[in-house]
PDB file of C-alpha atoms in Angstrom:
ATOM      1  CA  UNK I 296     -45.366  24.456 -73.224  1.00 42.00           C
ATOM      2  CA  UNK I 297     -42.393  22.713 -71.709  1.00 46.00           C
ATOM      3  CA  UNK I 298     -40.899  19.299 -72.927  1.00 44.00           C
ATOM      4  CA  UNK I 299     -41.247  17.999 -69.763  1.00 48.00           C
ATOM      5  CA  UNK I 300     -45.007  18.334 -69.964  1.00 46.00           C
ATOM      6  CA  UNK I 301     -44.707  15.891 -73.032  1.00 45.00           C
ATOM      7  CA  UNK I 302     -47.088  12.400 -71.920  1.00 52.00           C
ATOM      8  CA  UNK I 303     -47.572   9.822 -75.038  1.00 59.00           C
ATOM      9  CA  UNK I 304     -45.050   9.775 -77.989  1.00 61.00           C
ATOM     10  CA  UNK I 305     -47.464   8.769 -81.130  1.00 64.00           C
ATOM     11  CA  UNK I 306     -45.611   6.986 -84.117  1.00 69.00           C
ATOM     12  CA  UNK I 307     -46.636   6.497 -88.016  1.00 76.00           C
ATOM     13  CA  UNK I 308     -45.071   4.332 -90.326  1.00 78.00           C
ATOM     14  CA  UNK I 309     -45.603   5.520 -94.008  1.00 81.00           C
ATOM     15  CA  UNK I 310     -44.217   3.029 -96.622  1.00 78.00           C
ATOM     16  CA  UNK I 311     -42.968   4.500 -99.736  1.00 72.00           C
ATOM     17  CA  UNK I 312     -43.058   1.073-101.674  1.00 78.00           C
ATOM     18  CA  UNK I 313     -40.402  -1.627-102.773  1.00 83.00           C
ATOM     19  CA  UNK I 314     -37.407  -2.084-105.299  1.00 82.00           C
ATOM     20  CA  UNK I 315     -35.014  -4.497-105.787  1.00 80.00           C
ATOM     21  CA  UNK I 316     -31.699  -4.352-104.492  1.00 81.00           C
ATOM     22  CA  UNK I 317     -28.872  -3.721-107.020  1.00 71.00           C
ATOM     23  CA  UNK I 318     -26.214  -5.845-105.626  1.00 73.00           C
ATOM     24  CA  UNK I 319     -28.060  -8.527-103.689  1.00 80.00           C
ATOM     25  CA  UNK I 320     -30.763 -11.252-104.019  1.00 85.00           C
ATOM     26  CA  UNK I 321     -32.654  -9.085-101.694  1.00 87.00           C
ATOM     27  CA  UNK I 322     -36.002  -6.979-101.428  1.00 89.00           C
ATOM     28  CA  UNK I 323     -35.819  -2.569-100.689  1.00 85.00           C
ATOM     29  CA  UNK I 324     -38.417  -1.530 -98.228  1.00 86.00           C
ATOM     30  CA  UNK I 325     -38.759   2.196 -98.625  1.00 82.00           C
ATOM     31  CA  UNK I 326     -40.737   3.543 -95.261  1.00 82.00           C
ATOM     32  CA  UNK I 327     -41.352   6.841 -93.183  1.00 82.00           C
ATOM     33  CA  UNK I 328     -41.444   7.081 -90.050  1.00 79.00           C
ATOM     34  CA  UNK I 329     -43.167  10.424 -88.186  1.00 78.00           C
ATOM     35  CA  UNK I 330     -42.832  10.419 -84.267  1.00 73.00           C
ATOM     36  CA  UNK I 331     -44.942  13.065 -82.413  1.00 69.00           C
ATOM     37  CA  UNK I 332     -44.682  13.941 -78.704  1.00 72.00           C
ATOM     38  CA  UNK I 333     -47.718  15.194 -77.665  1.00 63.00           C
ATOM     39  CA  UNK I 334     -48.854  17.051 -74.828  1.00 65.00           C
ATOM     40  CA  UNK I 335     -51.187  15.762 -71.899  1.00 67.00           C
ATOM     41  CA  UNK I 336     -54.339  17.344 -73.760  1.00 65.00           C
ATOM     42  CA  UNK I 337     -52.980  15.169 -76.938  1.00 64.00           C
ATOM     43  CA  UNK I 338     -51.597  18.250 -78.519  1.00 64.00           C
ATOM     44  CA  UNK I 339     -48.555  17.634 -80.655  1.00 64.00           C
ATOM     45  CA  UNK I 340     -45.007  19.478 -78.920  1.00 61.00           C
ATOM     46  CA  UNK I 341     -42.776  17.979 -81.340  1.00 63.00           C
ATOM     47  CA  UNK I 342     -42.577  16.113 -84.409  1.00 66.00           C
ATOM     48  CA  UNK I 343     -40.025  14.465 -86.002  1.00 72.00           C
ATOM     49  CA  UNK I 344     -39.680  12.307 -89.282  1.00 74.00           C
ATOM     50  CA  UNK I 345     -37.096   9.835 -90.990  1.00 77.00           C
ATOM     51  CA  UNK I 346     -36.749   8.466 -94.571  1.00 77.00           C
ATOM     52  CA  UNK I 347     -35.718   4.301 -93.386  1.00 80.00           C
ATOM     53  CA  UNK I 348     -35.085   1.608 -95.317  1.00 81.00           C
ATOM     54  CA  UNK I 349     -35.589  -2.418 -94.570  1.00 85.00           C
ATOM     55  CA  UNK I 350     -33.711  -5.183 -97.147  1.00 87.00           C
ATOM     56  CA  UNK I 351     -35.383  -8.491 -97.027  1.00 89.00           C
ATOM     57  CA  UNK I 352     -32.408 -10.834 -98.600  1.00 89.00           C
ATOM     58  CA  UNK I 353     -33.665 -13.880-100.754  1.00 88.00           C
ATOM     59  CA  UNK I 354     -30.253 -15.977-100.567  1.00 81.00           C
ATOM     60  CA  UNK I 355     -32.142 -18.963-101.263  1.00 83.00           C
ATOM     61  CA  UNK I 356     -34.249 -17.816-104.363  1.00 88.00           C
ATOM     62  CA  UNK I 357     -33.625 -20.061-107.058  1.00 87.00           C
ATOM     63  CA  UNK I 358     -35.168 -20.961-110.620  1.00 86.00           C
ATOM     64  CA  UNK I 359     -37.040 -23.594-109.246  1.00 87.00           C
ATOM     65  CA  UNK I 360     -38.580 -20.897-106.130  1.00 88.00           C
ATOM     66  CA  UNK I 361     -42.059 -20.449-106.598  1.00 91.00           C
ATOM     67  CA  UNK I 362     -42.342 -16.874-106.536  1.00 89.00           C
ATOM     68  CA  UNK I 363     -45.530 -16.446-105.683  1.00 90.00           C
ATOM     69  CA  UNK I 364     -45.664 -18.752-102.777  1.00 90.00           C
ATOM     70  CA  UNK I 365     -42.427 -16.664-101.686  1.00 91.00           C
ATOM     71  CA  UNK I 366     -43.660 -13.545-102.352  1.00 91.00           C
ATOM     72  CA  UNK I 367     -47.077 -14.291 -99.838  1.00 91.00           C
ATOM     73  CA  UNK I 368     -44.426 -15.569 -97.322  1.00 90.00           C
ATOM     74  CA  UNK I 369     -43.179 -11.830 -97.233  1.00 91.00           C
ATOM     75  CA  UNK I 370     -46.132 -10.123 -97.258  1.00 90.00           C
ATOM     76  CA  UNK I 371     -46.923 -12.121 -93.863  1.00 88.00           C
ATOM     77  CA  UNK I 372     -43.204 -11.833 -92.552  1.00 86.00           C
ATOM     78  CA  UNK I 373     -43.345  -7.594 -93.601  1.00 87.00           C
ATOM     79  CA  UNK I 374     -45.882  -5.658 -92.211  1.00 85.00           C
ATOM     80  CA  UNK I 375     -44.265  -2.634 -94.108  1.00 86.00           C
ATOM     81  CA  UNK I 376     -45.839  -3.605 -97.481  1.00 89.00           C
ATOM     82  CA  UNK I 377     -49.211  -3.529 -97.690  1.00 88.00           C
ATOM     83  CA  UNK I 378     -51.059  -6.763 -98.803  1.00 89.00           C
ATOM     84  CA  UNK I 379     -52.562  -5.351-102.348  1.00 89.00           C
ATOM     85  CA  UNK I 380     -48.511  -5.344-102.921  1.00 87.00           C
ATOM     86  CA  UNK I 381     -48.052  -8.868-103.103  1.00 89.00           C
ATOM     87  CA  UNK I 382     -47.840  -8.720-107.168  1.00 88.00           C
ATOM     88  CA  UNK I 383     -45.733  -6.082-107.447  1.00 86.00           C
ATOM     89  CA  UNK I 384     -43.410  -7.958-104.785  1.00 89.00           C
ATOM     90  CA  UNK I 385     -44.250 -10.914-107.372  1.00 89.00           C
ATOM     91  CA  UNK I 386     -43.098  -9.293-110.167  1.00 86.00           C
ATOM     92  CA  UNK I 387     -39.806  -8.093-108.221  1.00 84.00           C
ATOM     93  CA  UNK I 388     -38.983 -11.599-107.539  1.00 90.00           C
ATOM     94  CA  UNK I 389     -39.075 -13.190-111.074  1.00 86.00           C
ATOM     95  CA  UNK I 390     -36.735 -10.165-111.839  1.00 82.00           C
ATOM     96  CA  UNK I 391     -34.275 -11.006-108.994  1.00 84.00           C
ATOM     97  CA  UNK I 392     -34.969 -14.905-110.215  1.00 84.00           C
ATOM     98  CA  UNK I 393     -34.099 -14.050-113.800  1.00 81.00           C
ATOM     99  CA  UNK I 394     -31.332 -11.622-112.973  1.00 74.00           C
ATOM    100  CA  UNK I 395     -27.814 -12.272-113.771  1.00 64.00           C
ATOM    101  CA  UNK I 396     -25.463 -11.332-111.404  1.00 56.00           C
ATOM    102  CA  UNK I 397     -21.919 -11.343-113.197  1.00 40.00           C
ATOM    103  CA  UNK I 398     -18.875 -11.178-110.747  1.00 42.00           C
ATOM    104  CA  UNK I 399     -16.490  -8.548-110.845  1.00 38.00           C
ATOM    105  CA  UNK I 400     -13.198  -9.461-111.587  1.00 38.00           C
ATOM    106  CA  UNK I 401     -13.565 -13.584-112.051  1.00 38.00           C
ATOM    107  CA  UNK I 402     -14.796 -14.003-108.570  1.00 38.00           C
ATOM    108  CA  UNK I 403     -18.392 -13.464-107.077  1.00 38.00           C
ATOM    109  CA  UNK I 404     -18.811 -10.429-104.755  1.00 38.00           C
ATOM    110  CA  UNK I 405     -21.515  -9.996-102.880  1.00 37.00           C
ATOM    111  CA  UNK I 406     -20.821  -6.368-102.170  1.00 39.00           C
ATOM    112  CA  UNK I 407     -19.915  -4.654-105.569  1.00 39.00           C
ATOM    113  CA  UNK I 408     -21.666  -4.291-108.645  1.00 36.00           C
ATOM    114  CA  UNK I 409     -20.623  -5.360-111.936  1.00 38.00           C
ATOM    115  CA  UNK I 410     -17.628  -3.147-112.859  1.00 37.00           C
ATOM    116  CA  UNK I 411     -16.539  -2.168-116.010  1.00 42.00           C
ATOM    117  CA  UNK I 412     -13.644  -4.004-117.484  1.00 38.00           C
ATOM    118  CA  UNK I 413     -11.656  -1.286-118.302  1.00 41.00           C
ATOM    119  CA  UNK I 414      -8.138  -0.368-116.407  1.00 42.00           C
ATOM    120  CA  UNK I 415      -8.169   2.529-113.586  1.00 44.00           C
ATOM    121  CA  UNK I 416     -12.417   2.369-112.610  1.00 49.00           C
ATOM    122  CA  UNK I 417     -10.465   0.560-108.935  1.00 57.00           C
ATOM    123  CA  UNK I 418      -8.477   1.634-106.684  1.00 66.00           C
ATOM    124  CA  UNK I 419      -5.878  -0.040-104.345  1.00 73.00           C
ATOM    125  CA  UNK I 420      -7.875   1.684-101.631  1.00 80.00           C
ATOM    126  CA  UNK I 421     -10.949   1.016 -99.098  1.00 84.00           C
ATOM    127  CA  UNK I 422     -13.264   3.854 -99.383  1.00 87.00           C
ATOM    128  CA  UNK I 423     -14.603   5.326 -96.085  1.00 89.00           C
ATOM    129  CA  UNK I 424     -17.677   7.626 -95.475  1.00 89.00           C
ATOM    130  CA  UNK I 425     -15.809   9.649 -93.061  1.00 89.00           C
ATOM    131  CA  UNK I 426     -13.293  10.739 -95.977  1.00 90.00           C
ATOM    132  CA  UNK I 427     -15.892  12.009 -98.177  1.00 91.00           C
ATOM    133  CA  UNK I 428     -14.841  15.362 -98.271  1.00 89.00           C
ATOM    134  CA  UNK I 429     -11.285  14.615 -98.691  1.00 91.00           C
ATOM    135  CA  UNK I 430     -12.501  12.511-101.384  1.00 92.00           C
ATOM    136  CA  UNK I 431     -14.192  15.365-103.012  1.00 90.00           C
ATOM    137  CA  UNK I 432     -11.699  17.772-103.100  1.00 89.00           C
ATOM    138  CA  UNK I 433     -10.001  15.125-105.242  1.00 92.00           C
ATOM    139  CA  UNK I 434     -12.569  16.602-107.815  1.00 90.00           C
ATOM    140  CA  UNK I 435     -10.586  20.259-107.854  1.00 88.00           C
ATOM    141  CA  UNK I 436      -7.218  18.154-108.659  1.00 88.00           C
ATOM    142  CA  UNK I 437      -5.716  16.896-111.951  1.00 90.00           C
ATOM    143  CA  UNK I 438      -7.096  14.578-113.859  1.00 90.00           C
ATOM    144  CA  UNK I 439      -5.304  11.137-112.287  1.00 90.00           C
ATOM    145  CA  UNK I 440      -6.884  12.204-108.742  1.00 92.00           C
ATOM    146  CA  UNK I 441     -10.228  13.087-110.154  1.00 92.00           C
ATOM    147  CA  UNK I 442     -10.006   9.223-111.216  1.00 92.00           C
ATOM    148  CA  UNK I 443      -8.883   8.292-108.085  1.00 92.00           C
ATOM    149  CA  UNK I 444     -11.639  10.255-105.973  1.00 93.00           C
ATOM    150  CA  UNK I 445     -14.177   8.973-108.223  1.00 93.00           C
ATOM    151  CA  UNK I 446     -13.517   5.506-107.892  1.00 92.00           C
ATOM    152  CA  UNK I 447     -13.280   6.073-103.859  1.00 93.00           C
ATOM    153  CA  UNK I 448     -16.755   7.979-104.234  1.00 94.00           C
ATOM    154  CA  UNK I 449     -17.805   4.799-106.129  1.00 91.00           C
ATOM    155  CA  UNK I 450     -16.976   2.361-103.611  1.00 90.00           C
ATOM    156  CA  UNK I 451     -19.006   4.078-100.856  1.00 91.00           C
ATOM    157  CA  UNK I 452     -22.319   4.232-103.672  1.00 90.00           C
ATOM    158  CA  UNK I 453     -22.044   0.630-103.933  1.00 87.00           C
ATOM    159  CA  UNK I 454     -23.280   0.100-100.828  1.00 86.00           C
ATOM    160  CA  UNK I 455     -26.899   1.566-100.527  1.00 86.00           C
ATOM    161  CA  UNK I 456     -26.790   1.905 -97.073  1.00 85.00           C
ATOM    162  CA  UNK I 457     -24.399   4.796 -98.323  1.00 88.00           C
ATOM    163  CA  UNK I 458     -26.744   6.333-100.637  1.00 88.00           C
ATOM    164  CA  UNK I 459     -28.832   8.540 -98.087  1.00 86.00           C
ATOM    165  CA  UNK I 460     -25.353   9.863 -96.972  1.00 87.00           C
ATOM    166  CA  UNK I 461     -23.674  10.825-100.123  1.00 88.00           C
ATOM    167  CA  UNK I 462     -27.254  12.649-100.792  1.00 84.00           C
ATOM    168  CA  UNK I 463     -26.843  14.301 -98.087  1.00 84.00           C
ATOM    169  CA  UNK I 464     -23.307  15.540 -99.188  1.00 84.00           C
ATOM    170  CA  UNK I 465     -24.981  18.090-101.637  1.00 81.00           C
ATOM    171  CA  UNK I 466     -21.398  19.652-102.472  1.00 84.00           C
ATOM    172  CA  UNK I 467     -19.724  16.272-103.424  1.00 88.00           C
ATOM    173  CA  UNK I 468     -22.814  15.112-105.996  1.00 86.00           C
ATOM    174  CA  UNK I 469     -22.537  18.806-107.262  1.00 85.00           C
ATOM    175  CA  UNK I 470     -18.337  18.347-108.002  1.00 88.00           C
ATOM    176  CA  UNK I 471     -18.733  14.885-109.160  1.00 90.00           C
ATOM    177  CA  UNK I 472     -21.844  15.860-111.738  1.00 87.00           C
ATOM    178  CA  UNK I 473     -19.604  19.090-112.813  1.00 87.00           C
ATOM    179  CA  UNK I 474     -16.375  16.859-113.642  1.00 90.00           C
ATOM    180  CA  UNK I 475     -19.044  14.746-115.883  1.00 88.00           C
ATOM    181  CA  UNK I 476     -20.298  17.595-118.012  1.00 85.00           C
ATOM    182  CA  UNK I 477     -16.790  19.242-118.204  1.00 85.00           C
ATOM    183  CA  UNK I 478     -14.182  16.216-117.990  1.00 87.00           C
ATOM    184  CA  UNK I 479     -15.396  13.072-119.223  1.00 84.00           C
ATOM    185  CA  UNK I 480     -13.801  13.837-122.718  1.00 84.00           C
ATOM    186  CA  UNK I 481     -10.286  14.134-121.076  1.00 86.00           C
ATOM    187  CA  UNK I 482     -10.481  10.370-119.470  1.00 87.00           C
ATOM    188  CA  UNK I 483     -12.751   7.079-119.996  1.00 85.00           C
ATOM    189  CA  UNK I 484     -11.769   5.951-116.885  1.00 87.00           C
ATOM    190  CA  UNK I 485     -13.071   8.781-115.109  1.00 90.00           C
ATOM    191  CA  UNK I 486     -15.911   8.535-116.773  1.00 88.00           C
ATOM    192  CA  UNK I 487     -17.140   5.581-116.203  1.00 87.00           C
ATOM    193  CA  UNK I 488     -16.320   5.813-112.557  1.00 89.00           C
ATOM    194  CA  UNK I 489     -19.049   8.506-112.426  1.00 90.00           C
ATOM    195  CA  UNK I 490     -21.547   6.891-114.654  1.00 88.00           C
ATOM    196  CA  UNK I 491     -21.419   4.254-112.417  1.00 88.00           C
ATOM    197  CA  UNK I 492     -21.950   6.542-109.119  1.00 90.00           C
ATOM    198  CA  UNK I 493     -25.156   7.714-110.080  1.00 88.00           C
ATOM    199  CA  UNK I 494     -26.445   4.368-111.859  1.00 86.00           C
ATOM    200  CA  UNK I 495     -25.945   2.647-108.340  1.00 87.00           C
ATOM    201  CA  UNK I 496     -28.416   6.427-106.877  1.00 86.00           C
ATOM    202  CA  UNK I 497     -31.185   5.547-109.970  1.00 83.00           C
ATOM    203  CA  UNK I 498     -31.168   1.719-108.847  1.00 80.00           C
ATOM    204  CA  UNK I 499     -33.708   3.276-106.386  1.00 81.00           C
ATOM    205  CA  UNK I 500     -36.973   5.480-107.379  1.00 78.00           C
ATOM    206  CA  UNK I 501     -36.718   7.782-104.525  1.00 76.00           C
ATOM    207  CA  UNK I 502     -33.422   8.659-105.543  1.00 78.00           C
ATOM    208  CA  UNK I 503     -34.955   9.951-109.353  1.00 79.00           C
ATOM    209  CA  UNK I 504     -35.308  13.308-107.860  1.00 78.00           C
ATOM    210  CA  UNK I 505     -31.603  13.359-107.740  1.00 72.00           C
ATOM    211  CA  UNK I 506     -30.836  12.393-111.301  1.00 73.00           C
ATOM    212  CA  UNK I 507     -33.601  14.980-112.233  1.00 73.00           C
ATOM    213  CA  UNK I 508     -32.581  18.007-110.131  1.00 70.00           C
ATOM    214  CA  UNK I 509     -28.547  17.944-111.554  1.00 68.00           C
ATOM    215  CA  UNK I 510     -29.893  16.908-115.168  1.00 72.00           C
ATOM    216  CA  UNK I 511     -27.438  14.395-115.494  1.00 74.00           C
ATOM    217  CA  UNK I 512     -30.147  11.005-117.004  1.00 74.00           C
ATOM    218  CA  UNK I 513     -29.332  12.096-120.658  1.00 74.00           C
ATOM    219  CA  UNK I 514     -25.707  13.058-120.142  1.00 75.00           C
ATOM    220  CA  UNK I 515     -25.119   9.830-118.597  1.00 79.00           C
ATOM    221  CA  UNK I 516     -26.529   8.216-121.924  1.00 79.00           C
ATOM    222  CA  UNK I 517     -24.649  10.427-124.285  1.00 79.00           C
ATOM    223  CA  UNK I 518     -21.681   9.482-122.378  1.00 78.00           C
ATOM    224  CA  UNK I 519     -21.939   5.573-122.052  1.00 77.00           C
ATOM    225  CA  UNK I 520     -23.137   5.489-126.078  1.00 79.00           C
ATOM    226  CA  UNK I 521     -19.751   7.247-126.788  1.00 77.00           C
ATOM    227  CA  UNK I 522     -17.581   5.124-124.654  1.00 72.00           C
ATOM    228  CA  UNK I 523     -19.611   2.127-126.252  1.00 74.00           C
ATOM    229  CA  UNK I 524     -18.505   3.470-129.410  1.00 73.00           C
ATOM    230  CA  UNK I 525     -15.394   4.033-128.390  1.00 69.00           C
ATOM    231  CA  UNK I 526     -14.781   0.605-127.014  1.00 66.00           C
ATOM    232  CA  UNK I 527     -16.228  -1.207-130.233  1.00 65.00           C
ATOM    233  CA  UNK I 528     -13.801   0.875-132.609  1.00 67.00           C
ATOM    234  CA  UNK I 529     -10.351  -0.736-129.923  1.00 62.00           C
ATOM    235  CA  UNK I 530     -11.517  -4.673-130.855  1.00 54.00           C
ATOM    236  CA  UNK I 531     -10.550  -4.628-134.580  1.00 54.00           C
ATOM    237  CA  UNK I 532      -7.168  -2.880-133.628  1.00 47.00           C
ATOM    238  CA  UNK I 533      -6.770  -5.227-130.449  1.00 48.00           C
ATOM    239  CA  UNK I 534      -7.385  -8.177-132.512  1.00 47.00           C
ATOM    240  CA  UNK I 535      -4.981  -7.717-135.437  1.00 40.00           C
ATOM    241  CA  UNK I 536      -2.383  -6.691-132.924  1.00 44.00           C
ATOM    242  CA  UNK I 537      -2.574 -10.307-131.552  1.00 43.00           C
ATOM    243  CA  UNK I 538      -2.537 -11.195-134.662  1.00 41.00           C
ATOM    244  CA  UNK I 539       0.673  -9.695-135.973  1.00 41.00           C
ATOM    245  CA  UNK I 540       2.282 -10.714-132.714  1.00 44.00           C
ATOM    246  CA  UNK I 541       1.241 -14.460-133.154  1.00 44.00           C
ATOM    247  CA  UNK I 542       2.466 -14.347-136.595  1.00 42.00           C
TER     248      UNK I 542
END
């Protein structure tokens, strides 16, 4: 049957369920939606489906907000989440309510997570998702542009409406997981810069399957313990050097 036969276009909306958002004071929607052309008899010609997303932003959400009042207020306002949701949504407010958001750098950002603060994890350099592939071939380099490429990859999975693309990308999560496993050793920088890339992917449960499929949840761990380590074992050195050069 020809396309041009098509007569009604029949759409379903599947929601997935709701997160928080790991930058924002805001709300993740997680939805499907399957549109079907269908035929004059009401046959189906073509089908097509879409992972979306919806954020529903809380700016005003305070510790005096009554959550619950709030979260029945988007229940009515989202027709994406189901009613029996309203105390899950609940619950995900009093988180967002009791989160705290620590700026990066001395000065609040409302588009960057918390970044480490350790030297070389930013670059002089706005990221863009057009350069990702450039950015990944900065994975095959030395070490100083594996830093570099990491922190550029970074800045685009900051912003979750990146995620879905770098996902996408399956060769760029692949180079970045393989410079983890073989490379973190070599630099902490690096290291953290690609912790921190697939931290911002497991901010969201549909991304799991991700952090699952390229094994990387306990290497992450073993990493960030080490560092930790690491990082504890500099203060008594960093101290008595301010110390001797005081005195």
């Amino acid at each position: 049957m020809n396309v041009d036969d098509a007569k009604y276009l029949k759409k379903k909306v599947k929601s997935f369920g709701v997160d928080v958002h790991p930058i924002e004071k805001a709300l993740v929607v997680q939805y499907e939606v399957e549109a079907t052309i269908l035929g004059e008899m009401g046959e189906p010609m073509l089908g097509e489906r879409k992972n979306c997303s919806k954020i529903i932003r809380v700016k005003n959400l305070t510790d005096a907000t009554d959550v619950r009042s709030l979260s029945e207020e988007i229940i009515n306002m989202c027709k994406l989440i189901p009613a029996n949701k309203q105390p899950e949504v609940e619950q995900l407010l009093f988180y967002l309510q009791n989160r705290k958001d620590t700026p990066v750098g001395g000065t609040k950002s409302a588009n960057k997570l918390e970044a480490p603060s350790l030297e070389g994890t930013e670059v002089n350099e706005v990221a863009n998702l057009n350069d990702l592939d450039q950015y990944c071939d900065l994975m095959y380099e030395d070490i100083e542009e594996k830093v570099r490429g990491a922190a550029l990859i970074l800045q685009l999975a900051r912003n979750p409406d990146n995620l879905e693309e770098l996902l996408q990308n399956e060769t760029v999560i692949t180079a970045v997981a393989r410079v983890l496993r073989e490379d973190w050793k070599k630099n902490v920088d690096l290291a953290i810069n690609i912790i921190y890339i697939f931290f911002c992917f497991s901010s969201f449960t549909n991304f799991h399957g991700l952090i699952q499929h390229f094994k990387i949840g306990a290497l992450c761990v073993e990493v960030a313990l080490k560092i930790i380590t690491w990082v504890k074992q500099q203060i008594p050195i960093n101290k008595m050097s301010m110390v001797v050069e005081e005195g």
